[in-house]
Structure formats: structure tokens, C-alpha cells
XYZ file of C-alpha atoms in Angstrom:
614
model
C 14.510 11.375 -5.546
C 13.532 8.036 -6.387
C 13.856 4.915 -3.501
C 14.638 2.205 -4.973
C 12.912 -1.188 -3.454
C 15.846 -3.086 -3.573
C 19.889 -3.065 -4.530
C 20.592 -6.475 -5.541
C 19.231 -9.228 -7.176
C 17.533 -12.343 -5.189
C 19.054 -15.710 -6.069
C 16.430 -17.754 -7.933
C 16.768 -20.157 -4.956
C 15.055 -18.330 -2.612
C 11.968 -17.560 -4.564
C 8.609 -18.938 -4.743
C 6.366 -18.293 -7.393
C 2.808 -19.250 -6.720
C -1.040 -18.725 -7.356
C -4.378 -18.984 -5.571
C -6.718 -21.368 -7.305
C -10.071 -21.380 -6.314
C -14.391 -21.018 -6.768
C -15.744 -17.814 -6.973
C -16.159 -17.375 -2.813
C -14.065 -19.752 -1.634
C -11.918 -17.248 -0.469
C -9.209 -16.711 -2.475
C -8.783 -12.416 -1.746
C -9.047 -13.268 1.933
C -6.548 -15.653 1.735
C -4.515 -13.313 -0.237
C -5.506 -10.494 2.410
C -3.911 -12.658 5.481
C -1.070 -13.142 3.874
C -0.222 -9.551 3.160
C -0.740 -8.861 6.813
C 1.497 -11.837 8.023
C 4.375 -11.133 5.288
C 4.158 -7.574 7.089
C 4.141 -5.423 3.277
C 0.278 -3.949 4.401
C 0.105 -1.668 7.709
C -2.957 -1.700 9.450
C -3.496 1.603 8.599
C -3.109 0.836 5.104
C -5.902 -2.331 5.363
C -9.057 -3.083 3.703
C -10.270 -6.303 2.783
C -9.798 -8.059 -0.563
C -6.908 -5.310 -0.982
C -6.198 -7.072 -4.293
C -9.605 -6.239 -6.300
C -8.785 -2.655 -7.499
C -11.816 -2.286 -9.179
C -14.772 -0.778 -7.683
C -16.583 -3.885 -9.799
C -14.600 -6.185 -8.319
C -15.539 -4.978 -4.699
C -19.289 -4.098 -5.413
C -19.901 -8.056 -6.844
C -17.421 -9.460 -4.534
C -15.324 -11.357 -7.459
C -12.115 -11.354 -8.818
C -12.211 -10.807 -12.459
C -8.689 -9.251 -12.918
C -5.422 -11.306 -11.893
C -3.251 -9.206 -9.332
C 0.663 -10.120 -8.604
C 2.202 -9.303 -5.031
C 5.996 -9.628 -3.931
C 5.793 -11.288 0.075
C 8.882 -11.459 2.692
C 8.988 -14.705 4.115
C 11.341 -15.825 7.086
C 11.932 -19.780 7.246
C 14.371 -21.195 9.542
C 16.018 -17.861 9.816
C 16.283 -17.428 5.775
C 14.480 -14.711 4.038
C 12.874 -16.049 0.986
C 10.918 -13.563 -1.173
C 7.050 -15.081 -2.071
C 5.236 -14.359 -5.392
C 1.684 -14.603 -5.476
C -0.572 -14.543 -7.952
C -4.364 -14.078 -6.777
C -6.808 -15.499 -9.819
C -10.093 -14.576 -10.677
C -12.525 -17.908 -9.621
C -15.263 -17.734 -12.645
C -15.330 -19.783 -15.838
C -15.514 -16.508 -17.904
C -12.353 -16.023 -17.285
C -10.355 -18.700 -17.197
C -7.849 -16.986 -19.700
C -6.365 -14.925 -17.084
C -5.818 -18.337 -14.903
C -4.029 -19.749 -17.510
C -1.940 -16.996 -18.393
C -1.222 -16.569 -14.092
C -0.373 -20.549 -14.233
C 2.577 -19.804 -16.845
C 4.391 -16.906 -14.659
C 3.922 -20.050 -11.291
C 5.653 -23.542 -9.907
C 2.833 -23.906 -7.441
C -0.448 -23.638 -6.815
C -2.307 -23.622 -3.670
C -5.669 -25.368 -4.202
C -8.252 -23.584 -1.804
C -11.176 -25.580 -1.009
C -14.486 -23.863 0.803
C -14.461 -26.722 4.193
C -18.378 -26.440 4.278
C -18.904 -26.804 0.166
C -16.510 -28.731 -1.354
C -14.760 -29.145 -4.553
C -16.747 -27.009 -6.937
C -16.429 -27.888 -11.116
C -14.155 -24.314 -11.730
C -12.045 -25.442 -9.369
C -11.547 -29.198 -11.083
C -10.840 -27.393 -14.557
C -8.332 -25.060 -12.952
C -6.814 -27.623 -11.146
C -6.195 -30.086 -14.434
C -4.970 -26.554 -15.880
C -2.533 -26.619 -13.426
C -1.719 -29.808 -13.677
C -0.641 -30.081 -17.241
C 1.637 -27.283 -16.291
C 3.899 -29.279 -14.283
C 2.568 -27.038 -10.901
C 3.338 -28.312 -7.602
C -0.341 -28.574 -6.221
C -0.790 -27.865 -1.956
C -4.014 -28.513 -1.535
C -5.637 -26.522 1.309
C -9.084 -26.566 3.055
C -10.668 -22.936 4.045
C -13.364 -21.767 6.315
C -12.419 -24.496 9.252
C -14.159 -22.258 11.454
C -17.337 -22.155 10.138
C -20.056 -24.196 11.956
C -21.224 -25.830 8.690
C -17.776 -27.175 7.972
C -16.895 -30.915 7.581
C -13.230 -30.567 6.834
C -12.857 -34.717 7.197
C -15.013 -35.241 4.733
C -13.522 -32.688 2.114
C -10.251 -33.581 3.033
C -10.709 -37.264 2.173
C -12.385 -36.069 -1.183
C -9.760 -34.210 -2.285
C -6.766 -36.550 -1.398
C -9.051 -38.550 -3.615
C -8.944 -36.258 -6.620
C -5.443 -35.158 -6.320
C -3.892 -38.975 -5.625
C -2.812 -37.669 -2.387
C -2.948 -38.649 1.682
C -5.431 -37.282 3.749
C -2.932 -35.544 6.049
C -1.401 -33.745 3.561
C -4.737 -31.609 2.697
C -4.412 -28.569 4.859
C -6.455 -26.594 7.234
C -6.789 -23.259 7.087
C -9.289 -20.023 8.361
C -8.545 -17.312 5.957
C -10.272 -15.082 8.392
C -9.460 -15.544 11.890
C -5.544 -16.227 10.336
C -5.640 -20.060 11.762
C -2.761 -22.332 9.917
C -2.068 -19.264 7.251
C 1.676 -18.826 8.903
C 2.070 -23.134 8.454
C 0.782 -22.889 4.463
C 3.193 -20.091 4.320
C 6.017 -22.404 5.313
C 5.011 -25.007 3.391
C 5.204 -22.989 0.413
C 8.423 -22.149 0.882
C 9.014 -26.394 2.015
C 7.031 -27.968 -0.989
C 7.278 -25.269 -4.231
C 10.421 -25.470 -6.439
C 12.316 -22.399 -7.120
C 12.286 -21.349 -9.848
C 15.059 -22.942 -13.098
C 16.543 -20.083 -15.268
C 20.278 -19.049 -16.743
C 21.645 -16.210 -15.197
C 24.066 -15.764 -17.647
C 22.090 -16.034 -20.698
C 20.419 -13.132 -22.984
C 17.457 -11.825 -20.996
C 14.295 -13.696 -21.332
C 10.841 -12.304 -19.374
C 7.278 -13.249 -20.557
C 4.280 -10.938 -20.393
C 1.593 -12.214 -18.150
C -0.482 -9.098 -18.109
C -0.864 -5.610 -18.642
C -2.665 -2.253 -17.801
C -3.372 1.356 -18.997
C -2.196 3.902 -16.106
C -3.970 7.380 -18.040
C -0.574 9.408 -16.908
C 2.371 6.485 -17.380
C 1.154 4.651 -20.711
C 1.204 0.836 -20.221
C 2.640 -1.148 -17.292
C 3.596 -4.613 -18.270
C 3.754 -7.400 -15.620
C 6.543 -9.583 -16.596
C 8.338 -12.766 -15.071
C 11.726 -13.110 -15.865
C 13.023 -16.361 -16.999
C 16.309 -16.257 -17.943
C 19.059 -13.082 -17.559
C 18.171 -9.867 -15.879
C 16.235 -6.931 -16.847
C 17.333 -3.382 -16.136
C 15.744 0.564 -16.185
C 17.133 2.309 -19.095
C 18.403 -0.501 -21.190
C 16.599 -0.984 -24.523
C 14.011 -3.706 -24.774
C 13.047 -5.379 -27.824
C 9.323 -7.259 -27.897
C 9.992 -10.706 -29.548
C 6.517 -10.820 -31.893
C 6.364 -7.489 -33.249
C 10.067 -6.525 -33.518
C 9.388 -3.427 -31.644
C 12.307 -1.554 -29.380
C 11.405 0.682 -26.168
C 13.752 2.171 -23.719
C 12.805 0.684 -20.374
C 11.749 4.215 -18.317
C 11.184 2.291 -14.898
C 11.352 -1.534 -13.566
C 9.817 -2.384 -10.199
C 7.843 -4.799 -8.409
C 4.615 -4.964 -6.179
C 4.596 -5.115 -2.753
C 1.307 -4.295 -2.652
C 2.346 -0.943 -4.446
C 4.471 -0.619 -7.189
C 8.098 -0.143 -6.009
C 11.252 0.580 -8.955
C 13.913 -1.536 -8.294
C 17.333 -1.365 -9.569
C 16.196 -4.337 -12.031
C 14.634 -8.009 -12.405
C 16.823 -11.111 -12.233
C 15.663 -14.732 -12.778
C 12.111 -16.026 -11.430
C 11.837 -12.989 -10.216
C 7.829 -10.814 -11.018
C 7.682 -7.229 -11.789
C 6.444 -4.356 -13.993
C 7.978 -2.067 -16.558
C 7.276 0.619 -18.169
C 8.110 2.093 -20.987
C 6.026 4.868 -22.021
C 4.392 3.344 -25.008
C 1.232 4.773 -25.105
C -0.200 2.710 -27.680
C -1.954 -0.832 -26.334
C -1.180 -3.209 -29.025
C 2.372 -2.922 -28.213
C 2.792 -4.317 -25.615
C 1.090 -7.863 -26.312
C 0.216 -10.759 -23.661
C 2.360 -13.602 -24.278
C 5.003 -11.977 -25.797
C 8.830 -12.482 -25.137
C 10.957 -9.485 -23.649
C 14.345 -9.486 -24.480
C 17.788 -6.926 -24.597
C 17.949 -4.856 -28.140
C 21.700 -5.809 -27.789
C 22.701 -9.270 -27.658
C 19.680 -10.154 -27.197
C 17.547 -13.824 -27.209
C 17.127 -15.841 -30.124
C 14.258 -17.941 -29.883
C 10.731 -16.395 -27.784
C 9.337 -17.968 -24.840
C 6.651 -20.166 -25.488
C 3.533 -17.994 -25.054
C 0.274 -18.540 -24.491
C -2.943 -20.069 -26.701
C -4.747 -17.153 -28.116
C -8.360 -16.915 -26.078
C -11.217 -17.741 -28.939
C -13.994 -15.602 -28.322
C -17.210 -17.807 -27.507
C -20.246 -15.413 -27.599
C -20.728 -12.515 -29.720
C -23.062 -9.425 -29.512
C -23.439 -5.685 -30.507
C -22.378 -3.142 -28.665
C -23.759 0.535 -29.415
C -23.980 3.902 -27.932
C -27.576 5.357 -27.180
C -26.340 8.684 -28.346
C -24.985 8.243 -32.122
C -22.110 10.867 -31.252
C -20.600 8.808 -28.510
C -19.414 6.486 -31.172
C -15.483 7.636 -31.495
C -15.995 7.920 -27.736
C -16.732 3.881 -27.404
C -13.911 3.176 -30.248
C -11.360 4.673 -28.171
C -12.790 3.262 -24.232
C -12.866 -0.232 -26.219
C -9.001 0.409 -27.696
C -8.224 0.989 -23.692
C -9.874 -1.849 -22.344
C -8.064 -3.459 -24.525
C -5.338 -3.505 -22.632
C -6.706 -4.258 -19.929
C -8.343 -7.593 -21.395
C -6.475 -8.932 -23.794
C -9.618 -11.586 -24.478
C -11.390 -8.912 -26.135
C -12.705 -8.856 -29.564
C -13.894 -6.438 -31.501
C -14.677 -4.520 -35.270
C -17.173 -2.179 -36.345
C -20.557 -2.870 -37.503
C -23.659 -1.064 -38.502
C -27.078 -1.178 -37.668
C -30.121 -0.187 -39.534
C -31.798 0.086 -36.349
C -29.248 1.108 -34.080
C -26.763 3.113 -36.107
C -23.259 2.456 -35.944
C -21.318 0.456 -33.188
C -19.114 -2.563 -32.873
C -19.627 -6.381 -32.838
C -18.053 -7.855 -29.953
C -16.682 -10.488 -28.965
C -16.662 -12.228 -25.555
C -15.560 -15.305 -23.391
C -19.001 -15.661 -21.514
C -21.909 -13.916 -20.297
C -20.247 -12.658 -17.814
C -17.684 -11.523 -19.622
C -19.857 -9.443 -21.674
C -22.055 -8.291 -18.664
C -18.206 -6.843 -16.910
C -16.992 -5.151 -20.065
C -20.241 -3.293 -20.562
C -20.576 -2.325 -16.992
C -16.909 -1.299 -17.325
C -17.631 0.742 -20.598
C -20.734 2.588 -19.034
C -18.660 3.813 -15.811
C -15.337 4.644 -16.455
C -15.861 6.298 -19.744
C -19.298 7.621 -19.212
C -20.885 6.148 -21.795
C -25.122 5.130 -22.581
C -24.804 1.464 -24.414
C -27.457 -0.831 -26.543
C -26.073 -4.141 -26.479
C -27.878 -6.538 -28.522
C -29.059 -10.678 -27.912
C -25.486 -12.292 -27.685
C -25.137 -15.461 -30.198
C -21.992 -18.148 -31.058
C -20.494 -18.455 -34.339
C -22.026 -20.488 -37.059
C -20.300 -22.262 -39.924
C -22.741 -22.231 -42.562
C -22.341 -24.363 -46.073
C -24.088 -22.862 -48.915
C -24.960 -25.087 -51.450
C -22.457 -24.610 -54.246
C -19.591 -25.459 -51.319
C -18.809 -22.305 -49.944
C -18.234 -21.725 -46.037
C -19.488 -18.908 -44.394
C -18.931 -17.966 -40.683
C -21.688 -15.799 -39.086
C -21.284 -13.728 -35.779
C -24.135 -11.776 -36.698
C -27.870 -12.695 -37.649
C -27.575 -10.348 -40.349
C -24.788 -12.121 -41.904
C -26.933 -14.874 -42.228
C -27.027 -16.161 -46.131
C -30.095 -16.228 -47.756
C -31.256 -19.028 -50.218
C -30.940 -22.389 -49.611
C -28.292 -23.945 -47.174
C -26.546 -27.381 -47.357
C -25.597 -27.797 -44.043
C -24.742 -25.411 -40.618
C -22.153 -25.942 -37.933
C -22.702 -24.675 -34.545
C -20.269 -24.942 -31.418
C -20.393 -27.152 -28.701
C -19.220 -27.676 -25.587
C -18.262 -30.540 -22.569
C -20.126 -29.425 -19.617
C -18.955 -30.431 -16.055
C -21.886 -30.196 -13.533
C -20.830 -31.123 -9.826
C -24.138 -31.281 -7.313
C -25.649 -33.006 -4.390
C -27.048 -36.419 -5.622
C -30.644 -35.473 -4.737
C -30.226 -33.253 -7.955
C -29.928 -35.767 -10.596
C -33.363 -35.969 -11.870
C -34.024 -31.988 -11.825
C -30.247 -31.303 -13.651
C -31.265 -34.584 -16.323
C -34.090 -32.479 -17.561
C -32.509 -29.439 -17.876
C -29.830 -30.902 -20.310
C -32.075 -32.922 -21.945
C -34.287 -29.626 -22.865
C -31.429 -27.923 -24.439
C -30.488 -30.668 -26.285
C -27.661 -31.858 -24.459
C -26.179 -35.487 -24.250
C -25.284 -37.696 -21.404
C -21.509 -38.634 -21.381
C -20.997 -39.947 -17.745
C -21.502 -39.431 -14.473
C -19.343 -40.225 -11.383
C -19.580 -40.470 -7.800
C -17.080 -37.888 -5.681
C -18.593 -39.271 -2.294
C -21.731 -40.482 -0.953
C -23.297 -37.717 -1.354
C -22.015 -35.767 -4.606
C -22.015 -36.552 -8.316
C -20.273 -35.345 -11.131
C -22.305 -35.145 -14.608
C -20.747 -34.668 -18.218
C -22.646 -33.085 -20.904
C -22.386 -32.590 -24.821
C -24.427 -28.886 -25.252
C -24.778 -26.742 -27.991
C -23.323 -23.461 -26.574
C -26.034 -21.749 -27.549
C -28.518 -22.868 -25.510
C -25.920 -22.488 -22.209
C -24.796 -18.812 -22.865
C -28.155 -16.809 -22.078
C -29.781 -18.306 -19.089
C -28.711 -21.936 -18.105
C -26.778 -21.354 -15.169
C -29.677 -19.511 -13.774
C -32.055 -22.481 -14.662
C -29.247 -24.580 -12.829
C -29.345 -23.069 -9.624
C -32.739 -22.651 -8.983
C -33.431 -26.176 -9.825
C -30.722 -27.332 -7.568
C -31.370 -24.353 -4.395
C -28.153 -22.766 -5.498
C -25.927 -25.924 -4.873
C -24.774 -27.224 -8.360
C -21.589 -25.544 -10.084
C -20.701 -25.760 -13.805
C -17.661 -25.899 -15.984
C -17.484 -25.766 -19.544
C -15.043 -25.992 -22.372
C -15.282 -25.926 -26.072
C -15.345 -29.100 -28.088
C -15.767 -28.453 -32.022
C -19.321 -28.639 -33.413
C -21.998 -30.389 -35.013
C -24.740 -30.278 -37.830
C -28.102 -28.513 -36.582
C -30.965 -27.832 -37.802
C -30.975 -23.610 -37.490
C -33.361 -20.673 -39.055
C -32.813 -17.652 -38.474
C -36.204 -15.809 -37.296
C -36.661 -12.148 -38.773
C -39.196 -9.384 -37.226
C -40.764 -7.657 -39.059
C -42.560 -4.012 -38.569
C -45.285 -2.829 -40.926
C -42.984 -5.623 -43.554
C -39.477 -3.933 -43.192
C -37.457 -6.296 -41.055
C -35.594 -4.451 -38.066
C -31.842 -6.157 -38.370
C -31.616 -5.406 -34.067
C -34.417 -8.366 -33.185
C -33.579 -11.292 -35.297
C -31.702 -14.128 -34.414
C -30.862 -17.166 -35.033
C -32.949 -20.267 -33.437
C -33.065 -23.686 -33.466
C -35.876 -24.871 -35.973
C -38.225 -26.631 -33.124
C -37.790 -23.261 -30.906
C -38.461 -20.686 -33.898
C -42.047 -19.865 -32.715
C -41.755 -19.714 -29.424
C -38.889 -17.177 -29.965
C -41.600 -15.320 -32.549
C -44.608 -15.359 -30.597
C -42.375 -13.978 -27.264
C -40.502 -10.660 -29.524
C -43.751 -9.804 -31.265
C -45.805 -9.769 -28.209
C -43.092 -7.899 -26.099
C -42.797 -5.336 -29.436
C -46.790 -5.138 -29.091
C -46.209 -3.634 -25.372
C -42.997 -1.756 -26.371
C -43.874 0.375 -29.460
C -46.241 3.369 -29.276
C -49.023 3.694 -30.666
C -49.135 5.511 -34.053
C -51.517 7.071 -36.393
C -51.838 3.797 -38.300
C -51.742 0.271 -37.770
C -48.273 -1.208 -37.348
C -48.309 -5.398 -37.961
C -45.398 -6.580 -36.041
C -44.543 -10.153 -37.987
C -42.451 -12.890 -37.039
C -40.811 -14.569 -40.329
C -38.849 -17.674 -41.057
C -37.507 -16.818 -44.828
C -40.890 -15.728 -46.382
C -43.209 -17.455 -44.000
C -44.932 -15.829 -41.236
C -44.683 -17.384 -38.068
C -46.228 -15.328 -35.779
C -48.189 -11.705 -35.978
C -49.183 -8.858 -33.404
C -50.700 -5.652 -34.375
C -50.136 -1.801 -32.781
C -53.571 -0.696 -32.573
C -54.059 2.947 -34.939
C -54.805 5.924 -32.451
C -57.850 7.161 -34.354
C -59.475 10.550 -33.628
C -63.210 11.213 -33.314
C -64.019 12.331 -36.399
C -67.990 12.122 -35.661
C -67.624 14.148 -32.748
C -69.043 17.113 -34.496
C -71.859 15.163 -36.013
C -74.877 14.636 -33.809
C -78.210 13.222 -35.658
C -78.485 14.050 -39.591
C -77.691 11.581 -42.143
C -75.695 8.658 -42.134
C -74.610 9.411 -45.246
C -72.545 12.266 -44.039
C -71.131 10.249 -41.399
C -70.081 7.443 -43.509
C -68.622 9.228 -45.757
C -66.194 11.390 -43.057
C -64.818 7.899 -41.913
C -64.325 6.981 -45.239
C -62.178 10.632 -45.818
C -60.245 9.583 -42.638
C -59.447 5.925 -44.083
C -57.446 7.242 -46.731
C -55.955 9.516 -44.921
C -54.686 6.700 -42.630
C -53.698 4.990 -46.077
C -51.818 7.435 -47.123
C -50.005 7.560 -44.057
C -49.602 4.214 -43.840
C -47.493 4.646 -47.091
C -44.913 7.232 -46.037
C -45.183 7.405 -42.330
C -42.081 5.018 -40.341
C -42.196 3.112 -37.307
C -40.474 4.805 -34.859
C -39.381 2.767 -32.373
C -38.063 4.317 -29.215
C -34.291 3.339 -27.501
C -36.278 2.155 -24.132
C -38.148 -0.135 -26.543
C -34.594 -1.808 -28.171
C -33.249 -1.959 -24.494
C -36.444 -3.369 -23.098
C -36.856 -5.445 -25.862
C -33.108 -6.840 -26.022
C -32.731 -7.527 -22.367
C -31.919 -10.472 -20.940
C -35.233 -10.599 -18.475
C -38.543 -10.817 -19.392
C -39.177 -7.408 -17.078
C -41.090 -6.058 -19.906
C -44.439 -4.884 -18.452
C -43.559 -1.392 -17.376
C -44.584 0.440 -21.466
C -41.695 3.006 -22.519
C -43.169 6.219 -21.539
C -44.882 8.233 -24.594
């Protein structure tokens, strides 16, 4: 028999929809944590901390990289209001599930780390935030740590927001000071949430997720009308109907409920089985009598990076179509279509919001569907202009045209770097080696500055935030967003083995940084690839020109072994019979080059002096 969570609808006046905005470590899941204990919806028997990361990823790095939805109970002047809250992952990767959290809110609560300070993720979600109308509380964590300076950070962000310093406040996620006063100010300060009762039912899709014995569960917030279990649904952008199996909400486990009224958060399910169908963004609405126009929904995520994805083991590949068509589902930022490899077989070009992104969803693939993966140097998307007019977009260095080229595109992007002021010089010289350009740079307080950058993305996605931090201790933080492109002056670098060029190591460069990238593949190749019976020249080319050259020493046997004294005659004329032989080998023999070579060789790391074992 199934309990139902609740019998009647709550009036949109008593509800508060809200999210957690905050860095990575700020404290957002504790937050989140305390306030399931206070609400009273998690026992202590049923407690562990950050209860909201599922994921065993989640919990193992300590982030939130999926956005999680909670129903609270909250008593305020002897009225029961019911809380919504939204915890939001803190890392620029994925900002996409922010914005998409923002859209289901009417408040925020800003979280701010009392010993640290306003990081640059925070700023971008906050103006996100912002230009949705949110009511903004601004809130200062970790009061109780001994490092904290919660004046200081107070005053600093009354400055950003436009606000007094007394209205910042103070808060110790973990000892539970001041969490009961934000939770009345929430219910004080936020807006309830605006809808028609009486209209045709309305609910957006925020997110989504693949349960392998249920089908999808789609987290919805209604807007306008109600939403009940076994009416028909109809999804607004594909004009597809589902009977509506179950409707419930989360508090912290799902829960069905007799139905979803206005403002109110909560899941269905339907028993679709098939992920496309139920799309992020998209407008639920009643088969009968249903809505006319769709909710506004949300701006498609762009992918930024691309790179190849592609199982170890050549069978695995229907295996990896079908783990990517559930992840899916999971991430609705995900991009991808099937590609081939000469070197690598076949697998699928990807693409991703970040390097992070693409670091997750490969950790993801690799332990929950068992799967061995290559994945190859990630790269942005170029707009090249051939000659005779025609535009050509490349995600891959293999799509790279050959001949001459009039002119190539690549993406950029406005970098926000917030660090201590004794940083300036070191973080200057970082941009300025990737070719990035000074915009501005501001003053927060005394002691912190903001800087603005113009970068190509392609020098930021593979290791600039690491170069960041280590020239700053581990004190600057980084925001980016996209902002169009400009002209550049790219080649794409081949390598070459024995003159066939393996499709797996090229890449596409900026002109001045061609060799270096040469000289570094062909002398990690010369440590990776065993020796064979012949000489194997490993070549670096730009078009037709060699740019830089190793060579695979030949393993030669001792054909004068046998020969002691006599004439040299004899001699010579062995190691003249084993020449040819080597010549002739040389002809039909391949380089084989072995998988720990492509994954040594396509890593991220330079770890490369441990040789693939023979």
C-alpha cells in the first residue's frame, strides 16, 4: 500500500523556493546538511554528512557536481511554511546546472567562506542570479574558525551586493550557530512564489535521472495549475504524451504525493525508458486542456572542449554507446557522435563544458559501467576559412583542411581572476604567456584584486588553473565565460612514425608553440614505443616540413657471434645479408604501438618515465 506524503495542496504563499550559491568548499552540503537536521526530515540514525552528494564521486573529491532538490518543514511564528532548496554544484564546469537550479528559485542564499572571501565562481553565480530577478541573502560561513575575519568579509560583500553591513549574516554550518535565524529569514525576506491556480498546468523540467528499475525521474517545478498521478502529460517540445505513473517530492527521499500544485518541487515518473524524452527545459503540461504557449526554458549549454573518447578493448564499443546514451540523462551538457580512429579504432568525439567536466564523465564511464577508456588531448572548436570562401568547423585535428587557409577563428574567453594583491606580478606573466590581454583590474579591499583577461580558450583548458595556483600558493580563483573569437595564427602539428602519420597525436598548435609541442611528443614516443627489428623515425611535421625527429633504435642480433678470426670478407658480407633483411622488413613490417604507450603518451602529465613494459 502506498503512503502518500501529503493530502492537499500547499498554498503558494507559504512556500519558499531557494538555492545555495557558493565556491567549491565554502560549504554549501554542510549548510544543506544542518538544515536537514533542524527542519527535522533526517533522523540521526539516518545521518551522514553532505547527505546530498549521492555519488560516490561526489563524496570521494568532496564536490558537488550534480544539483540535488529537498522539500524542508519550517515553523515561523507558529505557521508551517514548506522550504525548497536547491543545493548547487560550486565549480565553473558546471555552471549549467546553476543556471538551470536558478530558474526553478526566488532566492538565493549567497554563502561566503568567513576566512577566504568572495571567490570569482561565486561573483559569476551571483550576477547569474541576479539577472534572474533572485532575492539575494547574503550569508558569511565558517565564523568559528580561528582564521576568520567575518568584519572584513562582511564589509566586502555589502560592497558587492549594494547592501548594509548588518544585513550580511553569520553563520557556522558546522557547529549549527545562526542556521535556525537564516532559516527564518528565508521564510522573512524570499517571495513566494506567483502562479495561476486555475490555469492549464504549467511545470518546467529542471533536471532529470536514470533509476535502472523506474525509467526516468523528472524533477519539475510547477508554475501554474496542478499536476496529478495518472493524468496524461504532454511534453511541450517534442509533442510527446505519457501517463504520469507516480508524482512525489523529496524530503530527503522520494515521497508520492497525491499531486503538485503551484511553486511547489517534485518528481514524476512516467516510465519512459528512453532519455531523450524527457528533455531539460522543457514545458509539462495536461494532454487535455492543456497550455498553449511553453515556459521559457533554458539556453542550450555549448560545449567548450572537445576530445575522443574510446574503449581499450574494441568490443566494449556498443557497451560505451549505450553508458554514454545513460549519462545522458543524467547530464544533459553532454555531447557526443561517433568517430573513428586509425589508431584507436572506433569511439566517439565528445564534447564537454571544461576539464573537469571531461575528467567526471570519464571517471563516471570507467566505474559504473565497467568500462577501460583512451581519451585523447582535448581541443576547442576552430572556424577555419579556406580560400575559395568556404567555412569549416573543426572539433577534431583530423578534420583539419589541408591546402592553403585564408584565415582561422578560435574561441575566446573573459577571464575573472580574484587573488591577494601580492600576486599581481606572478598572475601578469602567466596571462601574458598564453597570450592573454589585460582588460582591467579592480580593487575589492586593501588587500584583494580582481583581474580581467581576454584568453584564447585553448591555452586555459589543459593546465592553467594548475599554473595559477601554484604561482599564487593556492590562493587565486578563476572564472571564465565565452566571448566569440578571433583570427590566429594556428598549424596543426602531425606525428609521424616510420612516415605514416598516427591521427591519435596530432593537434592543433599555435604557430610560435609548434616545436615545442614536436620536440615534447616525439621524445615521449622515443621512451614509449618498443623497440623493433628496424629503425622506426618518429617525425614531427607542420604540412610537409619536418619539425622535429627521434629515432627507435633497431634491436639487431649478433650475427658475428659465430665468427671468431678468418676473413673479413666473410664477416662483411653476413652484415651486409642482415641489412637487407632489415630492409625488407622495414618495407612490410608496422609500428606497433602499444595502448600503455597512447595512454602514456595522451595524458595530461608529463609522468612519462616509467617505459610500457615489453
Amino acid at each position: 500500500m502506498t503512503t502518500f506524503a501529503d493530502t492537499t495542496f500547499t498554498p503558494p504563499e507559504l512556500i519558499r523556493n531557494f538555492c545555495i550559491i557558493a565556491h567549491i568548499d565554502h560549504g554549501k552540503s554542510t549548510l544543506a546538511d544542518r538544515m536537514l537536521q533542524l527542519t527535522g526530515v533526517l533522523g540521526a540514525r539516518d545521518y551522514r554528512d553532505q547527505y546530498l552528494d549521492r555519488m560516490d564521486i561526489e563524496r570521494e573529491r568532496g564536490i558537488t557536481i550534480k544539483a540535488q532538490n529537498v522539500r524542508l518543514p519550517w515553523t515561523v511564528s507558529g505557521q508551517e511554511h514548506v522550504l525548497h532548496l536547491i543545493d548547487t554544484p560550486g565549480h565553473v564546469d558546471f555552471t549549467y546546472e546553476v543556471s538551470r537550479a536558478l530558474a526553478a528559485c526566488e532566492g538565493a542564499i549567497l554563502l561566503v567562506d568567513a576566512a577566504q572571501g568572495i571567490e570569482a565562481q561565486t561573483l559569476a553565480n551571483l550576477y547569474l542570479a541576479l539577472e534572474k530577478d533572485l532575492h539575494i541573502i547574503p550569508v558569511l560561513n565558517k565564523i568559528d574558525l580561528p582564521a576568520a575575519d567575518p568584519d572584513k568579509y562582511a564589509a566586502e560583500l555589502a560592497h558587492i551586493i549594494g547592501c548594509e553591513q548588518s544585513d550580511v549574516l553569520r553563520v557556522s554550518a558546522k557547529t549549527g550557530a545562526g542556521v535556525r535565524e537564516l532559516l527564518d529569514e528565508m521564510v522573512l525576506q524570499v517571495p513566494p512564489p506567483e502562479g495561476e491556480t486555475d490555469s492549464p498546468a504549467r511545470a518546467m523540467i529542471f533536471d532529470s535521472i536514470y533509476d535502472t528499475y523506474r525509467g526516468v525521474v523528472t524533477y519539475i517545478r510547477v508554475v501554474d495549475g496542478k499536476i496529478t498521478p495518472r493524468e496524461r502529460i504532454r511534453m511541450m517540445s517534442t509533442g510527446a504524451t505519457h501517463e504520469l505513473l507516480e508524482v512525489g517530492i523529496i524530503s530527503p527521499e522520494p515521497k508520492p504525493s497525491k499531486g503538485l500544485g503551484v511553486g511547489e518541487v517534485g518528481y514524476l515518473i512516467t516510465g519512459v525508458k528512453d532519455v531523450r524524452q524527457s528533455k531539460v527545459g522543457d514545458t509539462v503540461t495536461s494532454e487535455k486542456r492543456g497550455a498553449q504557449h511553453p515556459l521559457p526554458g533554458y539556453r542550450e549549454p555549448r560545449p567548450m572542449v572537445y576530445a575522443g573518447l574510446y574503449p581499450v578493448d574494441g568490443s566494449d564499443y556498443p557497451v560505451l554507446r549505450e553508458a554514454l546514451d545513460k549519462l545522458l540523462l543524467n547530464d544533459a551538457s553532454l555531447r557526443y557522435e561517433p568517430e573513428t580512429s586509425g589508431a584507436l579504432g572506433f569511439g566517439f568525439r565528445c564534447g564537454f563544458l571544461g576539464l573537469l567536466h571531461m575528467e567526471i564523465t570519464r571517471a563516471r564511464l570507467e566505474r559504473e559501467f565497467d568500462l577501460d577508456l583512451i581519451s585523447t588531448a582535448p581541443n576547442v572548436v576552430y572556424r577555419v576559412y579556406l580560400e575559395d570562401g568556404t567555412e569549416v568547423d573543426v572539433t577534431n585535428p583530423s578534420d583539419w583542411p589541408t591546402g592553403k587557409n585564408a584565415e582561422v577563428h578560435e574561441p575566446i574567453v573573459k577571464m575573472t581572476i580574484i587573488a591577494p594583491s601580492e600576486f599581481i606580478g606572478a598572475i601578469m606573466e602567466l596571462c601574458q604567456s598564453r597570450r592573454g590581454n589585460l582588460g582591467g583590474m579592480d580593487y575589492l579591499s586593501e588587500d584583494r584584486v580582481e583581474l580581467r583577461y581576454t584568453l584564447p580558450l585553448a591555452e586555459i583548458i589543459f593546465d592553467f588553473f594548475d599554473a595559477l595556483k601554484s604561482r599564487t600558493r593556492g590562493y587565486a580563483s578563476l572564472d571564465y565565460e565565452e566571448a566569440g573569437d578571433q583570427v590566429a595564427d594556428l598549424v596543426k602539428v602531425d606525428i609521424l612514425l616510420q612516415g605514416e602519420p598516427v591521427d591519435a597525436f596530432s593537434a592543433i598548435v599555435h604557430k610560435d608553440a609548434a616545436y615545442a609541442y614536436g620536440t615534447k611528443m616525439a621524445t615521449k614516443l622515443r621512451e614509449l614505443i618498443p623497440r623493433q627489428h628496424f629503425e622506426v623515425p618518429i617525425q614531427a611535421a607542420v604540412g610537409s616540413r619536418i619539425i622535429a625527429r627521434e629515432t627507435v633504435r633497431a634491436i639487431r642480433k649478433d650475427v658475428l657471434a659465430k665468427c671468431y678470426g678468418g676473413d673479413i670478407s666473410r664477416k662483411r658480407k653476413l652484415l651486409e645479408k642482415q641489412k637487407e633483411g632489415k630492409k625488407r622488413m622495414k618495407m612490410v613490417g608496422r609500428v606497433e604501438v602499444p595502448q600503455e604507450a597512447f595512454v602514456a603518451a595522451l595524458s595530461t602529465d608529463d609522468s612519462t618515465d616509467k617505459k610500457p613494459k615489453k
